Structure formats: C-alpha cells, structure tokens
Amino acid sequence: MSIKSDRWQNLLSDDSLWKSYNEYVNKWEKSIGSFLQFDADKTKGDSSSDGLLKGMPFGVKDNIAVKGFDMTCGSKILENFNCPYTSTAVQKLQGAGAVVVGKMNMDEFGMGSSTDNSALGETNNPWDKSRVAGGSSGGSAASVAAGQVPFALGSDTGGSVRQPASFCGVYGLKPTYGTVSRYGLTAYASSLETIGICAESTAITRDVFNTMKGIDNMDNTTVDYKPSGKDDTEIIAVLKVGENDLSEDVLNSYRVSQQRLKDLGYKLIEVELPTLKYVVPAYYVIATAEASANLARFNGIRYGLAQKGAETPSDLMQMSRNSGFGDEVKLRILLGTYVLRSGFQDQYYHRAQKIRTAILNDFNRIFEEADALMLPVFPTAAFRHGSSDLTQLQQKAADLYTCSANLAGLPALAVPSTIEKGLPVGVQFTAPAFEEERLFRISEKLEEIFPAQKPEGFSEEWKI
Amino acid sequence: MEKSELLKTAALAKLKLDEQEADKLAVEVTAMLENFSLMMEADVEGLEPTTQTLQQENRTRSDSPGSSNLSNDLLDRVPEREDRFIVIPNVI
C-alpha cells in the first residue's frame, strides 16, 4: 500500500490553498513553536515536479543540511550559519517531489529528551502546551502531530525520534544503522546515529524510508540493504516489565498493545534483556566520547560563532566554545573527554564497547525465537517543562528502552498505542537489521485498530 | 570529580569555564560518572568490543580526483579572512 499523495499534489500550484496552508502552520506556531525557520517558498524550486511524494511539504530537523536554509543545530555556535549544501536524504526526498518547508527545533546538537536544551526556541507539546514534545527531535514530532506537515525528518542517536514520536502520538522510525546516508547530518555520535522519520501514518513512514535508503558514496558507513524476505511476523517477543519500571499510564498502555497483538493472532512470548540495566551507562560513555571528538570542529576559526577579543588561537577556541555551547553540550564534551583520557579508557570506553556486544547478543538470542520484539518507548508520557517531573539525570536513565537499538544498530519503530489522561503514549517494536518492512506490517495492523489520534486544534480544512 | 581534574579535562576540551560554571558542572559530571560505574558489575569476560554492528570491513572509494565546487561557499562562511586566507590571532 502506498500513500495517496493526491491529497497534497495541488498544494504547490493552488495559490489559495497555499495561503491557507501557511496560515494554518503559523496559527499552530504561536502555541507550539516547532519550527526554527518556516518558509514554504524558499526551496520549492529544488523539488521535482513529480514522484511518489509529489507536493508533500516536510520539515527537517535543524541538524540536517538543506541548502538555502540556515542550519543551527539548536546552538548559538551555529546561529545564522547558512547551509551551503543539501544532505543526501533530503536530496532524495526532493527528487521524489517532496518540498522542504522549514527547519525543526531540537535539543542543542541532539543532546536531550525534551527540546528544552535548544538555545534558540521553546517547543511545546501540541496535546498540552505545559509539557515538552520530547527530544531531541521535538520540533519534528510536534509539527507532525499538529498537522503542519505529514512527515518530518529527525535524527536518532539514543531515541531522539522514537521518544518525541511517542510523546506527540505519531509514528517514529529509527532505521537500521547505515541504511540512510548521514551525509549532511551534523555528527554527534557517529557510530550510533541515523536520520529517522516522524510521520502521521505507517504508509508515509514506509514511503519516506524507501525513498531515502541506499548506498551513498558520500557516506562510507552506508551498507547494502539485505532484508531476509520474511516480511510477515508470527511470533513477537514482549519485553517483561515490572510494576515499577513504567508509570501507571504507560504500563496500562503497554498491556493494551499486548492484548491487541494477541487479538490479531500473533504468538507472544515474554522475554528479558539481561544487559538492559547496563545500556544507559554504556550508551552515554560511547555517545559522549564520540561527541567530544565530533564537536571539536566548532572552534571559532572556519565557521560559526567567533568570539571577539581573543589574543591567541587557543583563546579564540576557548572563548568561542564557552560562549557558543550550552550547559548540556559542555557536560557531554567534558564527560567524553574524560572517558577517553589516557588511563581511563579501559575502565569506561572499552568496557562500554563490550557491553555493546552483550546487548547485541541479547537481541540475537531473542531473534532466534521471535520475528520482532515489543518494548516500551519511554517510562512516562510527556513530562512538564523544566525538571519538576524528571531531572536531567532521570531523563537520561529513561533512555534504556530506546538506546539499546542504537547500540545494536537495529531498526525500531514507535507506534501510537493509547491516549492516557489526555496524553498520547506509544509502544516500540524492533527487529533484526534490514527488517523495517516487518515493523511496518505490524504497525499497519495496529493502525487499523488504533490510528494516530489528533490533538485539539488539528484540522485538515485548509486542504479542502 | 575533583575540581582540578575537571579543569584539566576542560582545558583538553578547549572549554574555558568560570568558577561558578565549574562548580555546577563538577556536580553533574560526578553524578554521571557514578552512573557509568554501574558498568563495573557487568560480566564482560570473553566479549570482544563492538565498534560498529553491520559493516564487516571498511568500504573505500576509488582514488580519483573530483570537485565538490564548495570551496568558495565555505570560504564565504569564515568569520574573518583576507582573500583566500583565514585570519586568526597571532600564534607567537
């Protein structure tokens, strides 16, 4: 099944439709702030006039390069940086007819779970403006939930597409590592991250993924796509969760999804991931180590913020980095530098890489018996802005269900599950590498029972 | 983490922290390192480290000249330059 993009195809050519679309987006912007830049006309001419995604507007997380727009990564160090080239993933979507309408807010350099770490704007959850949209791809998920765009690109290093998708009640795919080119994605933790998709339906997620995937000479970590051919699932492993692992709402939602799978005729087996308790420290050791190296490029010399008044090159670097980076970015650079310092590498970095092997072994054992694995996305529904619900450290600890797939390089999809006390809650599915289609098929069956719900204020009337 | 260690690490990372910032970050770094220490109880005996999961060997591309045509665009984004040179503060 493919998307009916005829819903969109007149948008670009019909002036009155175009005007009402712009008005609709701007109306939502006042209350949710999902975009850092919105200019639907800016790169219209770079998109093909025909193709699978003809006329579909989409948003791009602001750490992914689109020529013509700025690329800030949500950071003061790149504020006003005008992007000189376009990422491979966006080029492919433009080639299929989709049109970039803006750049989405995010936690600075992808570091965070709330989008509150953006130095350039605040994003609110369309379901409850006092709550976060999740992160780090919070702008992407919020814009899809509000109907500003049918899909938006994000990036997922430890759950940054799936967690905001769950918080906003949309679909969120983290593809198999290396299947979508990272050329043009600002590097944070290169061995973990992928460009991902937030979308309003499974069908759109599939079409966008299939359009973007493929070997790219500009990214030598892209791999040949080798699915097994077994797209249908019979047995789903379900991660065993305890009463205290999830909030009451999320636990309830998890049970509902489990029952739906049973009703759909899947055979369910309960499993455990013995390594799960170690994945958060292992993930943060690897991610911060890679971040400390990747963010060394921002030094005030070649591009970005350059602090005035420096007397030596070293001064220039230190002053620019200190005024350009926010607190969370500094924390992660410090941690990453520390764990890579001589004398500490065995204790931290090498041990984390061995735990990475252990979680991969856990997954492989499960996939000997099951076709896919169901697990929670995040232990809570969308939390409130600030640290009153969850401290920064608690937010990091809550990455356990999502960051495992990044450590193992596996595809994972967040699927809307229920609405609990007015807030959406998602559930996650993961499968062996290259089995995205398997995930889409499970998701489509669940979508027939429970499609993505819409927040108050959502409207498609501008399309009529 | 001792503050002296933090400042040494910050210098390696080319971050100049003021006193107040250093105190705040010392607390946060210490909390994260405590979290990292959970890994010590994991049994990793006999496990090889994983650096990437799917690629068996490095993929190379042919050693042929090409042009990205980006050099002028990139130079346009340099904070301070003279012609095609990037200006930085005095080295000596």
Short mmCIF file of N, CA and C in Angstrom, two decimals, chain A residues 164-244:
data_model
loop_
_atom_site.label_atom_id
_atom_site.label_comp_id
_atom_site.label_asym_id
_atom_site.label_seq_id
_atom_site.Cartn_x
_atom_site.Cartn_y
_atom_site.Cartn_z
N PRO A 164 10.11 11.43 21.11
CA PRO A 164 9.18 12.52 20.81
C PRO A 164 7.97 12.04 20.01
N ALA A 165 8.14 11.04 19.14
CA ALA A 165 7.00 10.49 18.39
C ALA A 165 5.98 9.93 19.38
N SER A 166 6.47 9.21 20.38
CA SER A 166 5.58 8.65 21.39
C SER A 166 4.89 9.75 22.21
N PHE A 167 5.65 10.78 22.57
CA PHE A 167 5.09 11.89 23.36
C PHE A 167 4.02 12.67 22.58
N CYS A 168 4.15 12.71 21.26
CA CYS A 168 3.23 13.52 20.46
C CYS A 168 2.17 12.67 19.75
N GLY A 169 2.27 11.34 19.85
CA GLY A 169 1.26 10.49 19.26
C GLY A 169 1.38 10.29 17.76
N VAL A 170 2.62 10.19 17.26
CA VAL A 170 2.84 9.93 15.83
C VAL A 170 3.77 8.73 15.66
N TYR A 171 4.02 8.35 14.41
CA TYR A 171 4.92 7.22 14.14
C TYR A 171 6.36 7.73 14.10
N GLY A 172 7.29 6.94 14.62
CA GLY A 172 8.69 7.39 14.64
C GLY A 172 9.64 6.25 14.32
N LEU A 173 10.33 6.36 13.19
CA LEU A 173 11.23 5.28 12.77
C LEU A 173 12.70 5.65 12.94
N LYS A 174 13.43 4.75 13.63
CA LYS A 174 14.89 4.78 13.59
C LYS A 174 15.30 3.63 12.68
N PRO A 175 15.81 3.93 11.48
CA PRO A 175 16.15 2.85 10.55
C PRO A 175 17.39 2.06 11.01
N THR A 176 17.62 0.91 10.38
CA THR A 176 18.85 0.15 10.58
C THR A 176 20.04 1.08 10.33
N TYR A 177 21.06 0.97 11.17
CA TYR A 177 22.25 1.83 11.01
C TYR A 177 22.85 1.65 9.61
N GLY A 178 23.16 2.75 8.97
CA GLY A 178 23.85 2.67 7.67
C GLY A 178 22.94 2.52 6.48
N THR A 179 21.61 2.46 6.70
CA THR A 179 20.73 2.30 5.54
C THR A 179 20.35 3.65 4.92
N VAL A 180 20.37 4.70 5.75
CA VAL A 180 20.11 6.05 5.23
C VAL A 180 21.40 6.84 5.38
N SER A 181 21.85 7.46 4.32
CA SER A 181 23.11 8.20 4.34
C SER A 181 23.10 9.29 5.40
N ARG A 182 24.21 9.42 6.11
CA ARG A 182 24.34 10.50 7.09
C ARG A 182 25.04 11.72 6.48
N TYR A 183 25.30 11.71 5.18
CA TYR A 183 25.94 12.88 4.56
C TYR A 183 25.02 14.10 4.73
N GLY A 184 25.54 15.11 5.42
CA GLY A 184 24.72 16.29 5.68
C GLY A 184 24.05 16.29 7.05
N LEU A 185 24.21 15.19 7.80
CA LEU A 185 23.73 15.16 9.19
C LEU A 185 24.90 15.59 10.08
N THR A 186 24.70 16.63 10.87
CA THR A 186 25.78 17.10 11.73
C THR A 186 26.13 16.02 12.75
N ALA A 187 27.39 15.60 12.77
CA ALA A 187 27.80 14.45 13.57
C ALA A 187 27.75 14.74 15.07
N TYR A 188 27.12 13.83 15.80
CA TYR A 188 27.14 13.87 17.26
C TYR A 188 27.80 12.58 17.75
N ALA A 189 27.15 11.44 17.56
CA ALA A 189 27.76 10.16 17.92
C ALA A 189 27.67 9.24 16.70
N SER A 190 28.71 9.30 15.89
CA SER A 190 28.65 8.73 14.53
C SER A 190 28.33 7.24 14.48
N SER A 191 28.74 6.47 15.48
CA SER A 191 28.54 5.02 15.37
C SER A 191 27.13 4.62 15.80
N LEU A 192 26.37 5.57 16.34
CA LEU A 192 25.05 5.25 16.87
C LEU A 192 23.90 5.85 16.07
N GLU A 193 24.16 7.00 15.42
CA GLU A 193 23.03 7.78 14.94
C GLU A 193 22.60 7.49 13.50
N THR A 194 21.31 7.74 13.28
CA THR A 194 20.74 7.61 11.94
C THR A 194 19.76 8.77 11.74
N ILE A 195 19.54 9.12 10.50
CA ILE A 195 18.43 10.02 10.19
C ILE A 195 17.16 9.19 10.31
N GLY A 196 16.13 9.75 10.93
CA GLY A 196 14.89 9.00 11.12
C GLY A 196 13.69 9.81 10.69
N ILE A 197 12.51 9.22 10.87
CA ILE A 197 11.28 9.82 10.33
C ILE A 197 10.20 9.91 11.40
N CYS A 198 9.56 11.08 11.53
CA CYS A 198 8.31 11.20 12.27
C CYS A 198 7.22 11.36 11.21
N ALA A 199 6.12 10.61 11.30
CA ALA A 199 5.09 10.70 10.27
C ALA A 199 3.72 10.43 10.85
N GLU A 200 2.68 10.87 10.10
CA GLU A 200 1.31 10.73 10.60
C GLU A 200 0.73 9.34 10.34
N SER A 201 1.40 8.53 9.50
CA SER A 201 0.89 7.17 9.26
C SER A 201 2.04 6.22 8.97
N THR A 202 1.75 4.93 9.08
CA THR A 202 2.75 3.93 8.75
C THR A 202 3.10 4.01 7.26
N ALA A 203 2.09 4.22 6.43
CA ALA A 203 2.32 4.22 4.98
C ALA A 203 3.29 5.33 4.57
N ILE A 204 3.14 6.49 5.16
CA ILE A 204 4.06 7.59 4.83
C ILE A 204 5.46 7.26 5.34
N THR A 205 5.54 6.70 6.55
CA THR A 205 6.84 6.32 7.10
C THR A 205 7.56 5.39 6.13
N ARG A 206 6.83 4.41 5.64
CA ARG A 206 7.42 3.42 4.72
C ARG A 206 7.91 4.10 3.44
N ASP A 207 7.06 4.91 2.83
CA ASP A 207 7.44 5.52 1.55
C ASP A 207 8.63 6.47 1.70
N VAL A 208 8.67 7.20 2.80
CA VAL A 208 9.79 8.12 3.03
C VAL A 208 11.07 7.32 3.26
N PHE A 209 10.96 6.24 4.05
CA PHE A 209 12.14 5.41 4.31
C PHE A 209 12.66 4.80 3.00
N ASN A 210 11.75 4.21 2.23
CA ASN A 210 12.19 3.57 0.99
C ASN A 210 12.80 4.57 0.00
N THR A 211 12.33 5.81 0.05
CA THR A 211 12.89 6.84 -0.82
C THR A 211 14.30 7.24 -0.38
N MET A 212 14.52 7.30 0.92
CA MET A 212 15.80 7.79 1.44
C MET A 212 16.91 6.74 1.45
N LYS A 213 16.57 5.46 1.57
CA LYS A 213 17.60 4.47 1.85
C LYS A 213 18.51 4.22 0.64
N GLY A 214 19.66 3.66 0.90
CA GLY A 214 20.55 3.28 -0.19
C GLY A 214 21.99 3.70 0.03
N ILE A 215 22.87 2.98 -0.64
CA ILE A 215 24.32 3.27 -0.58
C ILE A 215 24.58 4.68 -1.09
N ASP A 216 25.49 5.37 -0.41
CA ASP A 216 25.85 6.73 -0.83
C ASP A 216 27.37 6.86 -0.79
N ASN A 217 27.94 7.28 -1.90
CA ASN A 217 29.39 7.45 -1.95
C ASN A 217 29.89 8.53 -0.99
N MET A 218 28.99 9.39 -0.57
CA MET A 218 29.38 10.45 0.35
C MET A 218 29.36 9.98 1.81
N ASP A 219 28.91 8.76 2.06
CA ASP A 219 28.92 8.21 3.41
C ASP A 219 29.36 6.75 3.34
N ASN A 220 30.62 6.52 3.71
CA ASN A 220 31.16 5.16 3.58
C ASN A 220 30.68 4.20 4.66
N THR A 221 29.82 4.66 5.56
CA THR A 221 29.22 3.72 6.50
C THR A 221 27.87 3.22 6.01
N THR A 222 27.44 3.66 4.82
CA THR A 222 26.19 3.10 4.29
C THR A 222 26.44 1.66 3.84
N VAL A 223 25.42 0.81 4.02
CA VAL A 223 25.57 -0.62 3.75
C VAL A 223 24.54 -1.09 2.72
N ASP A 224 24.85 -2.21 2.08
CA ASP A 224 23.89 -2.83 1.17
C ASP A 224 22.65 -3.24 1.95
N TYR A 225 21.49 -3.00 1.38
CA TYR A 225 20.25 -3.35 2.07
C TYR A 225 19.92 -4.80 1.81
N LYS A 226 19.98 -5.62 2.87
CA LYS A 226 19.81 -7.05 2.68
C LYS A 226 18.73 -7.63 3.60
N PRO A 227 17.46 -7.35 3.32
CA PRO A 227 16.42 -7.96 4.17
C PRO A 227 16.29 -9.45 3.88
N SER A 228 15.75 -10.20 4.84
CA SER A 228 15.67 -11.66 4.68
C SER A 228 14.59 -12.04 3.70
N GLY A 229 13.60 -11.15 3.49
CA GLY A 229 12.47 -11.51 2.65
C GLY A 229 11.28 -12.01 3.46
N LYS A 230 11.53 -12.28 4.73
CA LYS A 230 10.41 -12.70 5.59
C LYS A 230 9.80 -11.44 6.21
N ASP A 231 8.78 -10.91 5.56
CA ASP A 231 8.20 -9.64 5.99
C ASP A 231 7.06 -9.81 6.98
N ASP A 232 6.47 -10.98 7.01
CA ASP A 232 5.34 -11.18 7.93
C ASP A 232 5.80 -11.82 9.23
N THR A 233 5.16 -11.42 10.27
CA THR A 233 5.55 -11.84 11.62
C THR A 233 4.55 -12.82 12.18
N GLU A 234 5.09 -13.88 12.80
CA GLU A 234 4.21 -14.80 13.52
C GLU A 234 4.41 -14.67 15.02
N ILE A 235 5.69 -14.58 15.40
CA ILE A 235 5.99 -14.57 16.84
C ILE A 235 6.60 -13.23 17.23
N ILE A 236 5.99 -12.61 18.22
CA ILE A 236 6.54 -11.36 18.75
C ILE A 236 6.98 -11.58 20.20
N ALA A 237 8.25 -11.29 20.45
CA ALA A 237 8.75 -11.33 21.83
C ALA A 237 8.29 -10.05 22.51
N VAL A 238 7.88 -10.16 23.76
CA VAL A 238 7.43 -8.99 24.52
C VAL A 238 8.35 -8.83 25.72
N LEU A 239 8.98 -7.68 25.82
CA LEU A 239 9.87 -7.46 26.96
C LEU A 239 9.07 -7.43 28.25
N LYS A 240 9.52 -8.24 29.21
CA LYS A 240 8.87 -8.28 30.52
C LYS A 240 9.17 -6.99 31.26
N VAL A 241 8.13 -6.31 31.73
CA VAL A 241 8.37 -5.10 32.53
C VAL A 241 7.72 -5.26 33.89
N GLY A 242 8.35 -4.69 34.90
CA GLY A 242 7.83 -4.77 36.27
C GLY A 242 6.91 -3.59 36.56
N GLU A 243 6.18 -3.70 37.65
CA GLU A 243 5.24 -2.63 38.08
C GLU A 243 5.93 -1.28 38.20
N ASN A 244 7.18 -1.31 38.66
CA ASN A 244 7.86 -0.05 38.95
C ASN A 244 8.71 0.48 37.79
#
